[in-house]
Amino acid sequence: MSLGMNKKPDQLQSIPPYCPNFRCQFHHGTDYKFYVKNGCIKTERPPTKNQRYLCKSCKTQFSANTFTLDFRKRIAAISEQVLHYSMNGMSNNSIARLLDVAEGTVRTRLKEMGHQSLLFEKEHLPDKLNEDVAYDGFETFTYSQFSPCYVNTAVGSHSMFIYHNTFSPLNRKGRMTNDQKIKNQNLLKEFGPYPRDSVFKESLYVLKNLALIGAGRTLFTDEHKSYLRAVKSFDFKMNHQTIHSTVRRDPSNPLFPINRLHNLYRHFFSSQHRETISFQKHEAALLEKIQLMKIYRNFMNAKFVKKNKFDPHAHEWSPAMYIGVADKILKFRDIFGIRRMRTQIRLDSKEVSFMNRQYPYSRQKIAA
Ligand SMILES: [Zn+2]
């Protein structure tokens, strides 16, 4: 689908950029002045004036606020701080205390930014891979140690661009104390096991997406059976190379980029574990943060903090710049300055579930 919004972020700053009516011919953006001004509304909070518009084509009325992240929000302009604090490892509770807002406010902002960042990302994916890709799962848990999970990660060998993050619940195995065994049995009795082929299915999803843009490139994985099964289960157009898991993961190991990223995850996740009301209470909140981290690392930060003599641009180029989907490190407003609507972007079923926060296997009730 060709989107009028598929422009450089700077060009997106003019408001209104599109008609919010999804049936309207101008819903996907246009250079044509499709609206007329339609009076102003005074608002209590800044900006105290909200310009109203009328679409010339479909006669829908809307206002300047329609296109901002603070649309229908009581507390404006905290999203940027919430994002930075969260991505640098602060828990939702700490952020709430620091900004003097409710914890639920922080949670809502993260959810919305997570959803917005998926829509942004869909408009900024490469047509063709210019590098090889490493793939592996990062093991953590949601809610408690009885719900371990994999965050399946595909990362560019050179760029460190995170192409995909998907989620697989795992069934707890291995050593447990007697009490833990009883608790685990009770959970299984109440909820049943998590789907057993999730790692396979999620890997298949990632591989199919990579294969669309990666013919001739190489995918590196370890020898996990589910990865091998996924590679063999369709006409995978990429080369596949397995690296034995006992091979040292130093910089010469093709799976090294994965380890580097997983170290960041480990740091991030451990900071979140300290508080009982952590983001990992529900799969949805975890995935929204993982999605945000993807955008944050791919587009909003340099590949490395420090200079690297083998990679002269590493401290000044974002991963997105390496793969040619951005020409500078993007700022908050470049990504979140204009609110996107999900009716503007074609989403697959997994992405629709993400937007709807549907996780049928979840053992936790989802908070709004
Ligand atoms: Zn319209």
Short mmCIF file of C-alpha atoms and ligand atoms in Angstrom, two decimals:
data_model
loop_
_atom_site.label_atom_id
_atom_site.label_comp_id
_atom_site.label_asym_id
_atom_site.label_seq_id
_atom_site.Cartn_x
_atom_site.Cartn_y
_atom_site.Cartn_z
CA MET A 1 0.00 0.00 0.00
CA SER A 2 1.39 3.39 -0.87
CA LEU A 3 1.01 5.85 1.92
CA GLY A 4 1.16 9.57 1.60
CA MET A 5 2.65 9.41 5.06
CA ASN A 6 5.65 7.57 3.78
CA LYS A 7 7.68 10.76 3.90
CA LYS A 8 10.68 11.89 5.81
CA PRO A 9 9.69 12.67 9.38
CA ASP A 10 10.29 16.42 8.97
CA GLN A 11 7.72 16.62 6.22
CA LEU A 12 5.20 15.04 8.54
CA GLN A 13 5.14 18.01 10.85
CA SER A 14 2.55 19.99 8.93
CA ILE A 15 -0.89 19.62 10.43
CA PRO A 16 -3.33 18.29 9.40
CA PRO A 17 -1.40 15.59 7.51
CA TYR A 18 -4.39 13.39 6.64
CA CYS A 19 -8.14 13.06 7.08
CA PRO A 20 -9.00 10.89 10.11
CA ASN A 21 -11.99 9.31 8.36
CA PHE A 22 -10.75 5.92 7.15
CA ARG A 23 -13.26 5.90 4.28
CA CYS A 24 -11.98 9.23 2.95
CA GLN A 25 -9.71 9.46 -0.10
CA PHE A 26 -7.32 11.64 1.96
CA HIS A 27 -6.98 9.19 4.87
CA HIS A 28 -3.53 8.10 3.75
CA GLY A 29 -2.15 11.61 3.50
CA THR A 30 -1.84 14.05 0.62
CA ASP A 31 0.02 17.15 -0.50
CA TYR A 32 -3.30 18.64 -1.56
CA LYS A 33 -4.90 21.12 0.84
CA PHE A 34 -7.89 18.91 1.55
CA TYR A 35 -9.28 20.87 4.50
CA VAL A 36 -10.67 24.26 5.43
CA LYS A 37 -10.31 25.92 8.81
CA ASN A 38 -13.42 25.55 10.85
CA GLY A 39 -13.12 27.73 13.92
CA CYS A 40 -11.33 27.25 17.19
CA ILE A 41 -12.06 25.71 20.54
CA LYS A 42 -10.64 27.11 23.73
CA THR A 43 -9.08 24.48 25.95
CA GLU A 44 -8.16 24.66 29.62
CA ARG A 45 -4.66 23.34 29.20
CA PRO A 46 -1.93 24.52 26.86
CA PRO A 47 -2.12 24.99 23.93
CA THR A 48 -5.22 26.88 25.00
CA LYS A 49 -6.42 27.16 21.40
CA ASN A 50 -7.31 24.08 19.39
CA GLN A 51 -7.79 24.77 15.68
CA ARG A 52 -10.69 22.91 14.08
CA TYR A 53 -10.82 21.74 10.47
CA LEU A 54 -13.33 20.42 7.98
CA CYS A 55 -12.42 17.91 5.25
CA LYS A 56 -13.44 19.26 1.83
CA SER A 57 -14.05 15.77 0.53
CA CYS A 58 -15.93 13.87 3.23
CA LYS A 59 -16.97 16.82 5.46
CA THR A 60 -15.52 15.14 8.57
CA GLN A 61 -14.63 17.60 11.31
CA PHE A 62 -11.46 17.25 13.31
CA SER A 63 -8.93 19.38 15.15
CA ALA A 64 -5.19 19.90 15.41
CA ASN A 65 -5.17 17.79 18.57
CA THR A 66 -6.41 14.77 16.63
CA PHE A 67 -2.87 14.26 15.35
CA THR A 68 -0.94 14.49 18.57
CA LEU A 69 -0.07 11.83 21.08
CA ASP A 70 -1.86 13.88 23.70
CA PHE A 71 -5.13 13.48 21.85
CA ARG A 72 -7.90 13.37 24.48
CA LYS A 73 -5.36 13.42 27.30
CA ARG A 74 -5.71 15.26 30.56
CA ILE A 75 -1.99 15.46 31.19
CA ALA A 76 -0.12 16.65 28.14
CA ALA A 77 3.47 16.32 27.09
CA ILE A 78 4.83 13.68 29.45
CA SER A 79 5.16 10.91 26.89
CA GLU A 80 8.68 11.81 25.86
CA GLN A 81 9.96 11.65 29.44
CA VAL A 82 8.09 8.40 30.07
CA LEU A 83 9.76 6.87 27.03
CA HIS A 84 13.29 7.93 27.92
CA TYR A 85 13.02 6.94 31.56
CA SER A 86 11.47 3.61 30.75
CA MET A 87 13.95 2.72 28.02
CA ASN A 88 16.78 3.52 30.39
CA GLY A 89 15.53 1.01 32.90
CA MET A 90 13.22 2.86 35.28
CA SER A 91 10.16 0.98 36.48
CA ASN A 92 6.69 2.38 35.84
CA ASN A 93 6.30 3.14 39.54
CA SER A 94 9.51 5.15 39.73
CA ILE A 95 8.54 7.12 36.64
CA ALA A 96 5.11 7.82 38.10
CA ARG A 97 6.66 9.11 41.33
CA LEU A 98 9.19 11.24 39.47
CA LEU A 99 6.58 12.84 37.20
CA ASP A 100 3.97 13.00 39.95
CA VAL A 101 1.35 11.11 37.97
CA ALA A 102 -0.52 7.85 38.55
CA GLU A 103 1.17 4.57 37.64
CA GLY A 104 -1.74 3.89 35.30
CA THR A 105 -0.89 7.05 33.36
CA VAL A 106 2.62 5.78 32.74
CA ARG A 107 1.26 2.40 31.69
CA THR A 108 -1.23 3.95 29.26
CA ARG A 109 1.42 6.14 27.65
CA LEU A 110 3.75 3.19 27.17
CA LYS A 111 0.95 1.17 25.64
CA GLU A 112 0.07 3.91 23.19
CA MET A 113 3.66 4.62 22.25
CA GLY A 114 4.21 0.89 21.77
CA HIS A 115 1.30 0.77 19.37
CA GLN A 116 2.34 3.97 17.59
CA SER A 117 5.87 2.69 17.20
CA LEU A 118 4.64 -0.43 15.42
CA LEU A 119 2.77 1.74 12.92
CA PHE A 120 5.87 3.90 12.46
CA GLU A 121 8.04 0.84 11.97
CA LYS A 122 5.73 -0.60 9.32
CA GLU A 123 6.43 2.48 7.22
CA HIS A 124 10.18 2.23 7.71
CA LEU A 125 11.15 -1.31 6.87
CA PRO A 126 13.78 -2.07 4.24
CA ASP A 127 12.70 -3.60 0.90
CA LYS A 128 15.87 -5.66 0.78
CA LEU A 129 18.38 -6.85 3.38
CA ASN A 130 21.88 -5.45 2.89
CA GLU A 131 23.41 -7.76 5.52
CA ASP A 132 23.19 -11.16 7.18
CA VAL A 133 21.01 -11.73 10.22
CA ALA A 134 21.49 -13.53 13.54
CA TYR A 135 18.51 -15.10 15.30
CA ASP A 136 18.05 -16.45 18.82
CA GLY A 137 15.71 -16.35 21.82
CA PHE A 138 16.23 -14.36 24.99
CA GLU A 139 14.89 -16.19 28.01
CA THR A 140 13.04 -14.25 30.70
CA PHE A 141 9.65 -14.56 32.40
CA THR A 142 6.33 -12.79 32.74
CA TYR A 143 4.68 -12.36 36.10
CA SER A 144 6.56 -15.17 37.86
CA GLN A 145 9.22 -17.82 37.37
CA PHE A 146 6.40 -20.24 36.60
CA SER A 147 5.84 -18.46 33.30
CA PRO A 148 9.19 -18.42 31.53
CA CYS A 149 9.30 -17.13 27.97
CA TYR A 150 11.48 -16.51 24.98
CA VAL A 151 11.79 -13.14 23.29
CA ASN A 152 12.77 -14.33 19.81
CA THR A 153 15.14 -11.81 18.31
CA ALA A 154 16.40 -11.27 14.76
CA VAL A 155 19.24 -8.75 14.61
CA GLY A 156 21.40 -7.45 11.74
CA SER A 157 24.94 -8.87 11.78
CA HIS A 158 26.50 -5.53 10.95
CA SER A 159 23.89 -2.86 11.69
CA MET A 160 22.57 -4.33 14.97
CA PHE A 161 19.13 -3.37 13.62
CA ILE A 162 16.46 -5.38 15.44
CA TYR A 163 14.32 -6.74 12.60
CA HIS A 164 11.95 -8.80 14.70
CA ASN A 165 10.99 -9.43 18.29
CA THR A 166 8.33 -12.02 18.90
CA PHE A 167 7.22 -13.73 22.07
CA SER A 168 6.96 -17.39 23.01
CA PRO A 169 5.63 -18.57 26.36
CA LEU A 170 7.44 -21.64 27.70
CA ASN A 171 6.37 -24.32 30.12
CA ARG A 172 8.48 -24.42 33.23
CA LYS A 173 10.86 -27.35 33.30
CA GLY A 174 13.94 -28.39 35.19
CA ARG A 175 14.71 -28.41 38.87
CA MET A 176 12.09 -27.25 41.28
CA THR A 177 11.65 -27.59 45.04
CA ASN A 178 8.67 -29.66 46.20
CA ASP A 179 6.67 -26.52 46.92
CA GLN A 180 7.43 -25.20 43.47
CA LYS A 181 6.39 -28.49 41.89
CA ILE A 182 3.05 -28.32 43.68
CA LYS A 183 2.51 -24.72 42.62
CA ASN A 184 3.43 -25.53 39.03
CA GLN A 185 1.02 -28.50 39.02
CA ASN A 186 -1.76 -26.29 40.37
CA LEU A 187 -1.15 -23.69 37.67
CA LEU A 188 -1.23 -26.39 35.02
CA LYS A 189 -4.48 -27.74 36.46
CA GLU A 190 -6.05 -24.30 36.41
CA PHE A 191 -4.80 -23.01 33.05
CA GLY A 192 -3.37 -25.96 31.14
CA PRO A 193 0.08 -25.84 29.58
CA TYR A 194 1.29 -23.02 27.35
CA PRO A 195 1.26 -23.90 23.65
CA ARG A 196 4.20 -26.24 23.11
CA ASP A 197 5.09 -25.27 19.54
CA SER A 198 5.27 -21.52 20.12
CA VAL A 199 9.01 -21.19 19.49
CA PHE A 200 8.56 -23.02 16.18
CA LYS A 201 5.57 -20.92 15.12
CA GLU A 202 7.15 -17.62 16.09
CA SER A 203 10.41 -18.57 14.38
CA LEU A 204 8.49 -19.50 11.26
CA TYR A 205 6.78 -16.10 11.28
CA VAL A 206 10.12 -14.28 11.62
CA LEU A 207 11.85 -16.42 8.99
CA LYS A 208 9.06 -15.98 6.47
CA ASN A 209 9.24 -12.21 6.90
CA LEU A 210 13.02 -12.16 6.62
CA ALA A 211 12.98 -14.40 3.56
CA LEU A 212 10.76 -11.87 1.74
CA ILE A 213 13.60 -9.34 1.79
CA GLY A 214 16.67 -11.50 2.35
CA ALA A 215 17.12 -13.87 -0.62
CA GLY A 216 20.78 -14.86 -0.87
CA ARG A 217 21.68 -13.53 2.58
CA THR A 218 22.61 -15.79 5.49
CA LEU A 219 20.65 -16.46 8.66
CA PHE A 220 22.75 -17.56 11.64
CA THR A 221 21.17 -19.52 14.47
CA ASP A 222 22.24 -22.07 17.04
CA GLU A 223 21.03 -25.66 16.72
CA HIS A 224 17.69 -25.23 18.49
CA LYS A 225 15.35 -27.87 17.02
CA SER A 226 12.50 -25.41 16.50
CA TYR A 227 14.71 -23.17 14.35
CA LEU A 228 15.80 -26.08 12.17
CA ARG A 229 12.21 -27.22 11.82
CA ALA A 230 11.10 -23.71 10.84
CA VAL A 231 13.83 -23.41 8.19
CA LYS A 232 12.86 -26.78 6.70
CA SER A 233 9.14 -26.22 6.71
CA PHE A 234 8.99 -23.87 3.72
CA ASP A 235 11.00 -22.76 0.71
CA PHE A 236 13.44 -20.61 2.71
CA LYS A 237 15.30 -18.45 0.20
CA MET A 238 18.10 -17.46 2.57
CA ASN A 239 21.18 -19.48 3.45
CA HIS A 240 21.02 -21.00 6.88
CA GLN A 241 24.10 -21.59 8.98
CA THR A 242 24.06 -23.08 12.46
CA ILE A 243 26.64 -22.24 15.08
CA HIS A 244 27.16 -24.79 17.82
CA SER A 245 26.07 -23.38 21.15
CA THR A 246 29.37 -24.31 22.81
CA VAL A 247 31.40 -22.12 20.43
CA ARG A 248 32.59 -19.07 22.33
CA ARG A 249 30.49 -16.02 21.57
CA ASP A 250 33.29 -13.54 20.99
CA PRO A 251 33.14 -10.87 18.24
CA SER A 252 34.21 -13.40 15.61
CA ASN A 253 31.13 -15.53 16.32
CA PRO A 254 28.24 -14.67 13.93
CA LEU A 255 25.84 -14.89 16.87
CA PHE A 256 27.76 -12.23 18.78
CA PRO A 257 25.34 -9.38 17.83
CA ILE A 258 22.57 -11.36 19.52
CA ASN A 259 24.57 -11.64 22.73
CA ARG A 260 25.31 -7.99 22.74
CA LEU A 261 21.63 -7.16 22.44
CA HIS A 262 20.63 -9.75 25.01
CA ASN A 263 23.07 -8.20 27.48
CA LEU A 264 21.15 -4.95 27.08
CA TYR A 265 17.89 -6.81 27.60
CA ARG A 266 19.22 -8.51 30.70
CA HIS A 267 20.18 -5.20 32.22
CA PHE A 268 16.82 -3.69 31.30
CA PHE A 269 14.73 -6.62 32.52
CA SER A 270 16.54 -6.97 35.83
CA SER A 271 15.83 -3.34 36.63
CA GLN A 272 12.15 -4.07 36.08
CA HIS A 273 12.10 -7.12 38.33
CA ARG A 274 12.80 -5.18 41.47
CA GLU A 275 9.30 -3.91 41.94
CA THR A 276 6.28 -6.09 42.41
CA ILE A 277 4.13 -4.04 40.05
CA SER A 278 6.52 -4.57 37.21
CA PHE A 279 5.74 -4.29 33.54
CA GLN A 280 5.95 -8.02 33.18
CA LYS A 281 2.67 -8.63 34.91
CA HIS A 282 1.14 -9.28 31.56
CA GLU A 283 2.52 -10.38 28.20
CA ALA A 284 0.97 -7.34 26.52
CA ALA A 285 2.92 -4.86 28.61
CA LEU A 286 6.12 -6.79 28.08
CA LEU A 287 5.67 -6.87 24.33
CA GLU A 288 4.85 -3.17 24.19
CA LYS A 289 8.11 -2.37 25.96
CA ILE A 290 10.03 -4.74 23.74
CA GLN A 291 8.49 -3.02 20.72
CA LEU A 292 9.43 0.40 22.11
CA MET A 293 12.94 -0.77 22.78
CA LYS A 294 13.16 -1.85 19.15
CA ILE A 295 12.28 1.65 17.93
CA TYR A 296 14.46 3.28 20.56
CA ARG A 297 17.53 1.25 19.65
CA ASN A 298 16.94 1.12 15.91
CA PHE A 299 16.08 4.75 15.23
CA MET A 300 16.69 6.98 18.25
CA ASN A 301 20.21 6.05 19.33
CA ALA A 302 23.61 5.44 17.79
CA LYS A 303 24.63 1.83 17.26
CA PHE A 304 27.28 2.11 19.97
CA VAL A 305 27.85 4.75 22.62
CA LYS A 306 31.61 4.70 22.23
CA LYS A 307 33.83 5.19 19.20
CA ASN A 308 34.88 1.97 17.53
CA LYS A 309 38.00 1.89 15.40
CA PHE A 310 36.70 -0.93 13.20
CA ASP A 311 33.35 0.76 12.66
CA PRO A 312 33.92 4.53 12.33
CA HIS A 313 30.21 5.49 12.19
CA ALA A 314 29.11 3.33 15.12
CA HIS A 315 28.91 6.20 17.61
CA GLU A 316 27.04 8.56 15.26
CA TRP A 317 24.83 6.33 13.11
CA SER A 318 21.71 4.55 14.29
CA PRO A 319 21.14 0.95 13.15
CA ALA A 320 18.38 2.31 10.88
CA MET A 321 20.96 4.49 9.11
CA TYR A 322 23.14 1.45 8.43
CA ILE A 323 20.34 -0.29 6.61
CA GLY A 324 19.19 2.84 4.79
CA VAL A 325 15.76 3.45 6.34
CA ALA A 326 16.69 6.71 8.09
CA ASP A 327 19.15 9.48 7.29
CA LYS A 328 19.71 10.76 10.82
CA ILE A 329 19.19 9.73 14.42
CA LEU A 330 15.52 10.45 14.99
CA LYS A 331 14.12 12.50 17.81
CA PHE A 332 10.96 11.81 19.75
CA ARG A 333 8.85 14.14 17.63
CA ASP A 334 10.12 12.55 14.40
CA ILE A 335 8.49 9.30 15.45
CA PHE A 336 5.68 10.28 17.79
CA GLY A 337 5.01 13.87 16.64
CA ILE A 338 2.13 12.85 14.39
CA ARG A 339 -0.29 10.26 15.67
CA ARG A 340 -0.85 7.49 13.14
CA MET A 341 -4.09 5.59 12.85
CA ARG A 342 -4.14 1.84 12.48
CA THR A 343 -6.57 2.12 9.58
CA GLN A 344 -3.73 3.71 7.60
CA ILE A 345 -1.42 0.73 7.76
CA ARG A 346 -1.99 -2.85 6.63
CA LEU A 347 -1.27 -5.16 9.56
CA ASP A 348 -0.93 -8.93 9.62
CA SER A 349 -2.81 -11.04 12.15
CA LYS A 350 0.04 -11.06 14.66
CA GLU A 351 0.26 -7.28 14.51
CA VAL A 352 -3.51 -6.97 14.92
CA SER A 353 -3.27 -9.13 18.07
CA PHE A 354 -0.52 -6.88 19.35
CA MET A 355 -2.65 -3.77 18.79
CA ASN A 356 -5.64 -5.46 20.47
CA ARG A 357 -3.49 -6.90 23.29
CA GLN A 358 -4.75 -10.40 22.61
CA TYR A 359 -2.77 -13.17 24.29
CA PRO A 360 -5.15 -16.11 24.61
CA TYR A 361 -2.66 -18.24 26.56
CA SER A 362 -2.10 -15.58 29.23
CA ARG A 363 -2.68 -16.59 32.86
CA GLN A 364 -3.11 -12.99 33.96
CA LYS A 365 -6.01 -10.63 33.62
CA ILE A 366 -5.04 -7.66 31.55
CA ALA A 367 -5.30 -4.22 33.10
CA ALA A 368 -6.81 -1.58 30.86
ZN ZN B 1 -12.00 13.36 4.60
#
